[in-house]
PDB file of C-alpha atoms in Angstrom:
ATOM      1  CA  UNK N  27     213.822  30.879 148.258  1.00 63.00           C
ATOM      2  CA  UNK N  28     213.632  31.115 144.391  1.00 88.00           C
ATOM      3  CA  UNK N  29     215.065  34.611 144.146  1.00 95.00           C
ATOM      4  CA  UNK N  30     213.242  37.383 140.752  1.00 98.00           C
ATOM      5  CA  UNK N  31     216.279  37.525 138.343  1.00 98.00           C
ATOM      6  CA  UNK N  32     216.027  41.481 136.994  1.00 98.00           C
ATOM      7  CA  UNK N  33     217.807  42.933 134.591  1.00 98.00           C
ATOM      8  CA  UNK N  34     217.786  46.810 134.417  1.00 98.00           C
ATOM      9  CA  UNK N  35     218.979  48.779 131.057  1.00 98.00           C
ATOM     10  CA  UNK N  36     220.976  52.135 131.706  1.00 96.00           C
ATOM     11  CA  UNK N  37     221.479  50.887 134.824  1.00 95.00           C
ATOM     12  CA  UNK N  38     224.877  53.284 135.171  1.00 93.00           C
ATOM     13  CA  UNK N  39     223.529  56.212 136.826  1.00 92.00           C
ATOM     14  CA  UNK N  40     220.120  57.969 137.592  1.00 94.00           C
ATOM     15  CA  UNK N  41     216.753  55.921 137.105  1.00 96.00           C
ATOM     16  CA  UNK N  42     218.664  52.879 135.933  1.00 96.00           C
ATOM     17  CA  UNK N  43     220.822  52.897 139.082  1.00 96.00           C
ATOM     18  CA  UNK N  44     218.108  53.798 141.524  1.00 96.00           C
ATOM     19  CA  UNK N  45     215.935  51.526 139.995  1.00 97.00           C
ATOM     20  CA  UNK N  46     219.483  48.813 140.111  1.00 97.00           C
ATOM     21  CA  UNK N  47     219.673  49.502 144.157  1.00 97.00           C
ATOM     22  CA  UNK N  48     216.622  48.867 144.917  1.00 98.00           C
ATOM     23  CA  UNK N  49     215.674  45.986 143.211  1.00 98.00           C
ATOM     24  CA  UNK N  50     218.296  44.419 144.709  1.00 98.00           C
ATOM     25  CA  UNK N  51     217.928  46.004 148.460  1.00 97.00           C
ATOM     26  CA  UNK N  52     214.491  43.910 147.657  1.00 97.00           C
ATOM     27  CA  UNK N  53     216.125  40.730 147.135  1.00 97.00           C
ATOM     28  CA  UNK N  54     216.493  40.834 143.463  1.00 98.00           C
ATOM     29  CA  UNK N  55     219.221  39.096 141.533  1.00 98.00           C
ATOM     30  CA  UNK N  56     219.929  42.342 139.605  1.00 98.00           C
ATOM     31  CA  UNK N  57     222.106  42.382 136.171  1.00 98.00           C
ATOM     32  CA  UNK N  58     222.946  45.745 134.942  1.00 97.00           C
ATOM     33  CA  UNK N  59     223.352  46.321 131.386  1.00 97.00           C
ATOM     34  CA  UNK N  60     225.053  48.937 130.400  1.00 93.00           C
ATOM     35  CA  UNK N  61     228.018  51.123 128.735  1.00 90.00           C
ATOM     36  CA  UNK N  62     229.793  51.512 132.102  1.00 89.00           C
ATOM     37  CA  UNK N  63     229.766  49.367 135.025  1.00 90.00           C
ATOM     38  CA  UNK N  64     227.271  49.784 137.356  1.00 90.00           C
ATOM     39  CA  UNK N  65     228.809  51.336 140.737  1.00 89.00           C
ATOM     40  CA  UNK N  66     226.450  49.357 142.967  1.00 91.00           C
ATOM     41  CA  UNK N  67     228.093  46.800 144.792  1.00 93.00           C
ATOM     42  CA  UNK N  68     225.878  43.606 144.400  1.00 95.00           C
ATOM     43  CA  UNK N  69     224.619  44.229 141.299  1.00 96.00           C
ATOM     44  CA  UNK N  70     226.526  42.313 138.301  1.00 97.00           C
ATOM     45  CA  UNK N  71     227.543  44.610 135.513  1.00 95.00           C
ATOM     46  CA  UNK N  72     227.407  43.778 131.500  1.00 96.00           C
ATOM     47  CA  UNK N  73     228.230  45.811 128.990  1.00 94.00           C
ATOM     48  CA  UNK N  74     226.893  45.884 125.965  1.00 95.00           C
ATOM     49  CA  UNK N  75     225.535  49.244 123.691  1.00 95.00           C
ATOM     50  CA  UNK N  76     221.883  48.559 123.485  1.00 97.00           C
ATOM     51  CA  UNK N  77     221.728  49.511 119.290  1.00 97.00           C
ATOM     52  CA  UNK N  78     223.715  46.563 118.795  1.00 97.00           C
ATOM     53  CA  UNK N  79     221.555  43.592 118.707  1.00 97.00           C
ATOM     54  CA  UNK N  80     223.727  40.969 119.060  1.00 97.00           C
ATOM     55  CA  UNK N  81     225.856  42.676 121.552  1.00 97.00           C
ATOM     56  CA  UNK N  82     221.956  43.052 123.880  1.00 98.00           C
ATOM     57  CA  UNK N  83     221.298  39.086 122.521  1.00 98.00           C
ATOM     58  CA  UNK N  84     224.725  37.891 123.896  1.00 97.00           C
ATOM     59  CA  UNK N  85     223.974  39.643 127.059  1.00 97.00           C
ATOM     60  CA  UNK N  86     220.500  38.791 127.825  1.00 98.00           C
ATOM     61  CA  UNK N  87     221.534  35.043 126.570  1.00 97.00           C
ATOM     62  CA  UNK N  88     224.454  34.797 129.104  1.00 97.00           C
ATOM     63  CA  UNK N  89     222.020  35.176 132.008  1.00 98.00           C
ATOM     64  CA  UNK N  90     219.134  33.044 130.846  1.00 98.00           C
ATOM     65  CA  UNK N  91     222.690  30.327 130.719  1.00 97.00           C
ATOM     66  CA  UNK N  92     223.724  31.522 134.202  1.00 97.00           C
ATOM     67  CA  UNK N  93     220.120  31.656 135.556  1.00 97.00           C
ATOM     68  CA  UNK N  94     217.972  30.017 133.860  1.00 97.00           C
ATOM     69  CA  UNK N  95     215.592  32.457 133.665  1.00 97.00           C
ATOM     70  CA  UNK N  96     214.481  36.293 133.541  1.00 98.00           C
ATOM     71  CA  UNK N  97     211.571  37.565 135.588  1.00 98.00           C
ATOM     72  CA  UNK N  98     211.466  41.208 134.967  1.00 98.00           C
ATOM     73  CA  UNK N  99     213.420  43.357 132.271  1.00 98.00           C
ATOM     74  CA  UNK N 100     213.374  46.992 132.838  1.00 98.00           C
ATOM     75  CA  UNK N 101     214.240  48.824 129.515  1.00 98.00           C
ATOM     76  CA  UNK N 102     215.949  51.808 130.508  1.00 97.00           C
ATOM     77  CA  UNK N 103     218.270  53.461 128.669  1.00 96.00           C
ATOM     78  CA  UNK N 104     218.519  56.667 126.724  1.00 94.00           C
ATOM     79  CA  UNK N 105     219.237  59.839 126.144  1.00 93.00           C
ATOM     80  CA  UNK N 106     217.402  63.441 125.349  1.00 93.00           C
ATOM     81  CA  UNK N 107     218.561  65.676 122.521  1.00 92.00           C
ATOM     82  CA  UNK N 108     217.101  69.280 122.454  1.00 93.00           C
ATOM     83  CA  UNK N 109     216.544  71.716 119.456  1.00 93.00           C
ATOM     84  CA  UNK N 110     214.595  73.267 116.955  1.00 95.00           C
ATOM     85  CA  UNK N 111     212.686  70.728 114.694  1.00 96.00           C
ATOM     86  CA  UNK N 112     213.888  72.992 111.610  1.00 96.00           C
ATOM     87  CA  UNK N 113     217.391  72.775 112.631  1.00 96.00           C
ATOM     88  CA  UNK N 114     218.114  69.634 114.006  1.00 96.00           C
ATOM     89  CA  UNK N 115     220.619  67.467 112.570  1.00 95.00           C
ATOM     90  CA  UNK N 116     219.176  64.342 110.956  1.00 96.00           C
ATOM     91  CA  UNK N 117     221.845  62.022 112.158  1.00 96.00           C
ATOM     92  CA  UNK N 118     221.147  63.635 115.858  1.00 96.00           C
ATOM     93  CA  UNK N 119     217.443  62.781 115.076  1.00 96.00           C
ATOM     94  CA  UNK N 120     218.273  58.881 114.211  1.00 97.00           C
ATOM     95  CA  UNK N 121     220.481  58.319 117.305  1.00 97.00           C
ATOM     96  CA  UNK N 122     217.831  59.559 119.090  1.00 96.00           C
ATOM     97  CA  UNK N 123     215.695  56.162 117.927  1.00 98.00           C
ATOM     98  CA  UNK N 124     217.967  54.618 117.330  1.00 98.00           C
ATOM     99  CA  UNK N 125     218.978  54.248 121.080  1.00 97.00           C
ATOM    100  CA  UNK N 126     215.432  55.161 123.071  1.00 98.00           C
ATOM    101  CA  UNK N 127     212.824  53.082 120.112  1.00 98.00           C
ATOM    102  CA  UNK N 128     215.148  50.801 118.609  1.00 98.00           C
ATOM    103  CA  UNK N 129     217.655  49.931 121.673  1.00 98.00           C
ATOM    104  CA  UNK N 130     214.267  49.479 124.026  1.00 98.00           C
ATOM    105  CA  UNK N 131     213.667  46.996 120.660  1.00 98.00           C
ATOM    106  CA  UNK N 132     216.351  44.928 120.414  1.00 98.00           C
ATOM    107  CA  UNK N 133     216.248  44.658 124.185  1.00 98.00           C
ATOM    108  CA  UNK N 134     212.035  43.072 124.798  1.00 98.00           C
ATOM    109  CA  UNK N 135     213.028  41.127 121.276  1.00 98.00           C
ATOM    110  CA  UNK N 136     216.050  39.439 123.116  1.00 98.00           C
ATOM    111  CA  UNK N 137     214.239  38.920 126.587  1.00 98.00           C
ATOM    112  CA  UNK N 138     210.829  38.192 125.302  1.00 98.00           C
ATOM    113  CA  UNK N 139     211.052  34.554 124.006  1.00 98.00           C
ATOM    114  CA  UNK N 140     212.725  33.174 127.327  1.00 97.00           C
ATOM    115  CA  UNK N 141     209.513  34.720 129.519  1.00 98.00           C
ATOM    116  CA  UNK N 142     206.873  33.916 127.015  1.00 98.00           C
ATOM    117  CA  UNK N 143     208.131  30.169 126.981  1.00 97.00           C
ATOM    118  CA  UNK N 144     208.017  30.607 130.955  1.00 97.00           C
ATOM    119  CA  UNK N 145     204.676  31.612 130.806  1.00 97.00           C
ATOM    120  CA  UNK N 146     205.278  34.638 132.971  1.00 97.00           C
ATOM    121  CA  UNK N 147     207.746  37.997 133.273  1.00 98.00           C
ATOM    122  CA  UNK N 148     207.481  41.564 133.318  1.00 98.00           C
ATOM    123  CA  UNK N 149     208.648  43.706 130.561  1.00 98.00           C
ATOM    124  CA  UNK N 150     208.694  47.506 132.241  1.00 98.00           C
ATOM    125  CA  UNK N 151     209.907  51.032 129.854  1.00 98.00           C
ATOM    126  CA  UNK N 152     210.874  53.831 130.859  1.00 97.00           C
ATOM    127  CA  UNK N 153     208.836  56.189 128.894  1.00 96.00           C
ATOM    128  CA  UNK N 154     208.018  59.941 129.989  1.00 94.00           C
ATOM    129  CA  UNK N 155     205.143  62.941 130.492  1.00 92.00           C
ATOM    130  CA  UNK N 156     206.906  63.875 127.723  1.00 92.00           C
ATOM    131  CA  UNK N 157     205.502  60.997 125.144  1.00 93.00           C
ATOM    132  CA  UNK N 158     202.041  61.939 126.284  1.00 92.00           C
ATOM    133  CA  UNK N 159     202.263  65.744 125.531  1.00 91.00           C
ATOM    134  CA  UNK N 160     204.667  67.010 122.863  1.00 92.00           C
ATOM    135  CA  UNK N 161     207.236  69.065 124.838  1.00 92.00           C
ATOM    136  CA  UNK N 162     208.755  72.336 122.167  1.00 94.00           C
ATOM    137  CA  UNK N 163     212.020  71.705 121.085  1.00 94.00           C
ATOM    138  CA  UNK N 164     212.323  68.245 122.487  1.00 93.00           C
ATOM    139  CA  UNK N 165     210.117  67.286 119.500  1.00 96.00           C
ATOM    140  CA  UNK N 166     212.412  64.146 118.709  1.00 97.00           C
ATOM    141  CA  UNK N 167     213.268  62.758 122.187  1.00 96.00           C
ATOM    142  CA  UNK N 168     209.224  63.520 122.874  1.00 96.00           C
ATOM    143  CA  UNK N 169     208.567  61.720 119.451  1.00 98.00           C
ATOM    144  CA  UNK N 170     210.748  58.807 120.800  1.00 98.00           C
ATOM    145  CA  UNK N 171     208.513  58.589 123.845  1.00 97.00           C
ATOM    146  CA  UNK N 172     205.294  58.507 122.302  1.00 97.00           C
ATOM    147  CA  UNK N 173     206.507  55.454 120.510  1.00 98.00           C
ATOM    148  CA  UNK N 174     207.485  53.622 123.457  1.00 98.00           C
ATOM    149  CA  UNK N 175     204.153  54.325 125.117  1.00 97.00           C
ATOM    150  CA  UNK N 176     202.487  52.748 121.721  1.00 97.00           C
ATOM    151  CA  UNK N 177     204.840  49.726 121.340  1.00 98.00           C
ATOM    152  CA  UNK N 178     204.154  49.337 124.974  1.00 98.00           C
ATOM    153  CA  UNK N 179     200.282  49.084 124.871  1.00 98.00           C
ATOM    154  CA  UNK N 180     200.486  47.011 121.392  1.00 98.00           C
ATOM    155  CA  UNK N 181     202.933  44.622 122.816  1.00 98.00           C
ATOM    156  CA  UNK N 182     200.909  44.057 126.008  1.00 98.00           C
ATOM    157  CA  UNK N 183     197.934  42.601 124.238  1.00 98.00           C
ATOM    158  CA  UNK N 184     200.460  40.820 121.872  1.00 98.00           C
ATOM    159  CA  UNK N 185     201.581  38.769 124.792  1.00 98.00           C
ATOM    160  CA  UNK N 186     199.532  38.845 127.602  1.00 97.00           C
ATOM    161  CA  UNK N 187     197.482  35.057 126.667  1.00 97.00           C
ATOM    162  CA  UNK N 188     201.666  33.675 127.219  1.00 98.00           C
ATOM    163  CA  UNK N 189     201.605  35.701 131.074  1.00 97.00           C
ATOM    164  CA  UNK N 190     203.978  38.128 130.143  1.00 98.00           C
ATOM    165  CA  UNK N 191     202.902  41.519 131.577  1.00 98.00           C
ATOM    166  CA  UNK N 192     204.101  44.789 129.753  1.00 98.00           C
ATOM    167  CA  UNK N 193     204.302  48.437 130.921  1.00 98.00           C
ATOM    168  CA  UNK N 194     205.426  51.631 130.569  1.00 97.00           C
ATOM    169  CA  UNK N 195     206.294  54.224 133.358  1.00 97.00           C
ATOM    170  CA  UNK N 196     206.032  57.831 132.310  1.00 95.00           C
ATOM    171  CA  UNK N 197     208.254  60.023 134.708  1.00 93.00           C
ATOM    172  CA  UNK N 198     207.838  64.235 134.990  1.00 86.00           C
ATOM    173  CA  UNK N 199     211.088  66.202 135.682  1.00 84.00           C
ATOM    174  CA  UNK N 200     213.431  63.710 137.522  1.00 86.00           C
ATOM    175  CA  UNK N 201     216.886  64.920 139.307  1.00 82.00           C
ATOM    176  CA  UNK N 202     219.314  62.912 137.618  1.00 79.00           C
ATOM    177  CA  UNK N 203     222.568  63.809 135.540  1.00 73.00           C
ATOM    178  CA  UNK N 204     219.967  63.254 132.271  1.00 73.00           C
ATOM    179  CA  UNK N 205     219.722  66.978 132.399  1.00 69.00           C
ATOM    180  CA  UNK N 206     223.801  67.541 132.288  1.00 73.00           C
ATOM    181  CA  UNK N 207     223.634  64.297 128.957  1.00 73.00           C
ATOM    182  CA  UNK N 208     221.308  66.329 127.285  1.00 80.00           C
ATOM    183  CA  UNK N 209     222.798  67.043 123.367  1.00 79.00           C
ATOM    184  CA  UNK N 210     221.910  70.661 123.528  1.00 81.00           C
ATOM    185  CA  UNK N 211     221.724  72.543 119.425  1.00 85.00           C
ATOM    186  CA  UNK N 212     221.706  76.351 119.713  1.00 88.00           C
ATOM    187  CA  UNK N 213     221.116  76.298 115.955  1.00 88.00           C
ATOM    188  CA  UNK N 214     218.232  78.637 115.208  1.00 86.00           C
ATOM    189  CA  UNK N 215     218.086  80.601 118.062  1.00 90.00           C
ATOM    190  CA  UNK N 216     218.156  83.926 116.316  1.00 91.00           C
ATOM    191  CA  UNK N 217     215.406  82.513 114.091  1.00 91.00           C
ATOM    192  CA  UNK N 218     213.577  81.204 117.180  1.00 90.00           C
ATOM    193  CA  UNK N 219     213.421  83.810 119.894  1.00 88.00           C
ATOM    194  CA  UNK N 220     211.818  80.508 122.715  1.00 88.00           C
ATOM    195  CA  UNK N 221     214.077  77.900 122.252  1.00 90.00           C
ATOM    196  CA  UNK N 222     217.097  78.960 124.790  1.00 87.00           C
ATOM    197  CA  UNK N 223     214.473  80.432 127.290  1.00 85.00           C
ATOM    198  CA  UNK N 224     212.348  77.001 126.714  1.00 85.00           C
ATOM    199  CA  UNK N 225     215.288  74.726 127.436  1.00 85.00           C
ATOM    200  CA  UNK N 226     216.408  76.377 130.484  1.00 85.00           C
ATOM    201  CA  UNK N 227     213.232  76.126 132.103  1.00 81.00           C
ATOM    202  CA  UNK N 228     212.928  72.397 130.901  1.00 77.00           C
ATOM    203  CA  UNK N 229     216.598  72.027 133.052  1.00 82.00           C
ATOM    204  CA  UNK N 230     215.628  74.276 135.862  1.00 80.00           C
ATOM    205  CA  UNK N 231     212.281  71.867 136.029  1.00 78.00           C
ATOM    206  CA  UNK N 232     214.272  68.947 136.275  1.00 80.00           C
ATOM    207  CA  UNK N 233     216.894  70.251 138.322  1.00 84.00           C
ATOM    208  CA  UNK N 234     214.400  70.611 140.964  1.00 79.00           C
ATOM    209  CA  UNK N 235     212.509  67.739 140.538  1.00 80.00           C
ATOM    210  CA  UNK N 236     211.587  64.196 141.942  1.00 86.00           C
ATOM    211  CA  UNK N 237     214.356  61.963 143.006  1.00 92.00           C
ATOM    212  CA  UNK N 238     214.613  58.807 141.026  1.00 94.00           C
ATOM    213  CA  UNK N 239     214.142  56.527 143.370  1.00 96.00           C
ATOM    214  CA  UNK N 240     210.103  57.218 142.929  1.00 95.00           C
ATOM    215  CA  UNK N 241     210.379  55.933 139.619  1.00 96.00           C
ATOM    216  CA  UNK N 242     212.114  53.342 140.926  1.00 97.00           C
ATOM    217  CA  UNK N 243     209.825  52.072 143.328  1.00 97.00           C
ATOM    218  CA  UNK N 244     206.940  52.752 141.016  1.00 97.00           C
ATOM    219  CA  UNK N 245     208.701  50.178 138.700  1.00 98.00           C
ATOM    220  CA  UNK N 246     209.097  47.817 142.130  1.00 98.00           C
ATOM    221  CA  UNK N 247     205.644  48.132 142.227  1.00 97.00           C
ATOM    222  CA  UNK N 248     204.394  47.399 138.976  1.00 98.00           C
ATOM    223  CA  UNK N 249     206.929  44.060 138.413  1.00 98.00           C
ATOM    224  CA  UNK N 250     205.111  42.529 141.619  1.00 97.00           C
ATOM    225  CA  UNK N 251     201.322  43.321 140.086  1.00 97.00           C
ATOM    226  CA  UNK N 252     199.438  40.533 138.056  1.00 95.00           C
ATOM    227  CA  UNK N 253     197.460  43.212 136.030  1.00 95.00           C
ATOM    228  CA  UNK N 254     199.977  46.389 135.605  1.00 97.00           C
ATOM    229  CA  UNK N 255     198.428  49.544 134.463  1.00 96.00           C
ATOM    230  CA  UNK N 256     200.089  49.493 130.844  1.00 96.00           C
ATOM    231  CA  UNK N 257     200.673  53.308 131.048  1.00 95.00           C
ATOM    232  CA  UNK N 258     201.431  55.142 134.286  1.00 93.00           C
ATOM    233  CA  UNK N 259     203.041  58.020 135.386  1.00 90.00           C
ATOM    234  CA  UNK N 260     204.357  59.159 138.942  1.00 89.00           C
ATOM    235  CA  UNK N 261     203.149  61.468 141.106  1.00 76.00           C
ATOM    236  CA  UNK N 262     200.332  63.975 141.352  1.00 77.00           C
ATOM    237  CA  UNK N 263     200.810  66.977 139.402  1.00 78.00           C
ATOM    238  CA  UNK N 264     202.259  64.838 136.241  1.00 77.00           C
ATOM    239  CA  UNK N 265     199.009  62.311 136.408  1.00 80.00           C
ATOM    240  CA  UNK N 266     196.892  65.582 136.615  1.00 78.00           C
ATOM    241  CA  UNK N 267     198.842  66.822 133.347  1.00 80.00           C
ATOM    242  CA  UNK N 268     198.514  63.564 131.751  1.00 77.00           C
ATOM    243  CA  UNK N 269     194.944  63.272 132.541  1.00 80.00           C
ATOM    244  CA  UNK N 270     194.020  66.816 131.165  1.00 80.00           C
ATOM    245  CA  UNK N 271     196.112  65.939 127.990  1.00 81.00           C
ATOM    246  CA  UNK N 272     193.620  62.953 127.319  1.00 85.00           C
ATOM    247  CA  UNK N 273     190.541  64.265 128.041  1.00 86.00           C
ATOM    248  CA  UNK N 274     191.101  68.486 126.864  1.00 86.00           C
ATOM    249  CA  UNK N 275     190.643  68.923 123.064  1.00 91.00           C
ATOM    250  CA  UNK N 276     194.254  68.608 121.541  1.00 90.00           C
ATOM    251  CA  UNK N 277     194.394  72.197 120.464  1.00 92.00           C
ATOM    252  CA  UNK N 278     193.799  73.663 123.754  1.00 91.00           C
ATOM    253  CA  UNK N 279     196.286  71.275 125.529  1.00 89.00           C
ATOM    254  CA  UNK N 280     199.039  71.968 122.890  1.00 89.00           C
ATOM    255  CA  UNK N 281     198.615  75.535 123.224  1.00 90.00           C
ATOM    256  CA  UNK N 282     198.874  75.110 127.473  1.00 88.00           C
ATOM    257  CA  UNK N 283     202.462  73.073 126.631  1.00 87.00           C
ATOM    258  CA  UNK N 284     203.205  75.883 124.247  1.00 87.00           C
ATOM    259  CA  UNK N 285     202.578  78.697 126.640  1.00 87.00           C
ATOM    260  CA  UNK N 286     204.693  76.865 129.393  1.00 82.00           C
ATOM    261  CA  UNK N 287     207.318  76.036 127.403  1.00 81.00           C
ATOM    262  CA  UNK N 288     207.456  78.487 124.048  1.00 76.00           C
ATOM    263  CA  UNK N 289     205.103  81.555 123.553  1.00 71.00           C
ATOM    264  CA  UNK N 290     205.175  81.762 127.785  1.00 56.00           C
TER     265      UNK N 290
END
């Protein structure tokens, strides 16, 4: 049997390495690219720091040598930085893109010409609810999100007369050690009275949220589709919030996020 070839970004720890498991569990030929090894047995590690692009073109070329091919790339790592708009540090603000717009980038640039001249592969981001409604004081890593989601839905029209299928999964509050990664600035908190209060219910939200593996799976499911929704997210209560966000006027949804999350 002509086994998928996958190859999972981030795939170190929490949606990367759920996602890394059960690909493989599947009967995936998984690479993991990463900073650190992935701890999965079974699944073969590269590392490589996604803003470089010739460190994620030496990578993604060794396996198209080794394999021949790649069916599904699953662009998956990044980070979350949280702060006031006002005081957050511009270089903070770049890394930010520079690893969850630009390192998603480099990565579909690399992987894309090998499944176009297939005819065939499946390009899947990890976006978030986040991207779809502007979370307060997460205004960069939220910014960084709705980018994906647009590159996503451009990009899928781009390619799909060459086969190649594109889409973007948007997950709610996941439990993963994201929360603990977060780059947390305090700056402005006497000036604005929300932003500790705002952050600590973001964490408790997450804390106590889905387990990653349903991203995971929802990714499963989307690689093995012929037409993938191009923008998705996973369960219930985060589809009802997306929904709402789409079809509510714009102020009135902003001002539910802000009363959540800021003026609560």
């Amino acid at each position: 049997m002509n086994k998928r070839v996958t190859v999972i970004t981030g795939a170190s720890s929490g949606i990367g390495l759920a996602a890394a498991k059960f690909f493989k569990d599947k009967g995936d030929i998984v690479f993991g690219i990463s900073r650190r090894t992935c701890p999965e047995s079974g699944v073969r590690s590269l590392t490589a720091d996604i803003t470089s692009e010739s460190a994620v073109q030496n990578a993604i070329d060794s396996i198209v040598l080794k394999e021949g091919k790649i069916d599904v790339l699953i662009c998956n790592a990044g980070f979350g930085i949280s702060g006031a708009v006002e005081f957050t540090e511009m270089s903070d603000a770049k890394k930010q893109f520079d690893v969850n717009v630009f390192g998603t980038m480099n990565c579909i640039k690399a992987a894309l010409p090998h499944m176009r001249e297939r005819g065939r592969g499946h390009i899947i981001v990890t976006s978030s609810v986040a991207g779809a409604l502007a979370i307060p004081f997460q205004a960069y890593y939220s910014a960084t999100k709705a980018a994906l989601n647009s590159l996503v839905l451009a990009l899928a029209n781009e390619v799909r007369s060459y086969g190649v299928k594109v889409a973007a999964v948007l997950p709610g509050d996941i439990k993963t050690g994201f929360t603990d990664a977060r780059i947390k600035s305090d700056q402005g908190a006497d000036s604005y009275s929300a932003l500790q209060k705002s952050v600590a219910t973001m964490e408790h939200d997450e804390r106590n949220g889905m387990p990653p593996i349903a991203i995971a799976k929802r990714m499963y499911a989307l690689s093995k589709q012929k037409n993938p929704k191009p923008v998705s997210s996973v369960g219930i209560q985060y589809s009802a919030c997306c929904l709402l966000g789409k079809i509510l006027p714009s102020r009135l949804s902003n001002w539910i996020v802000g009363k959540m999350y800021a003026n609560g």
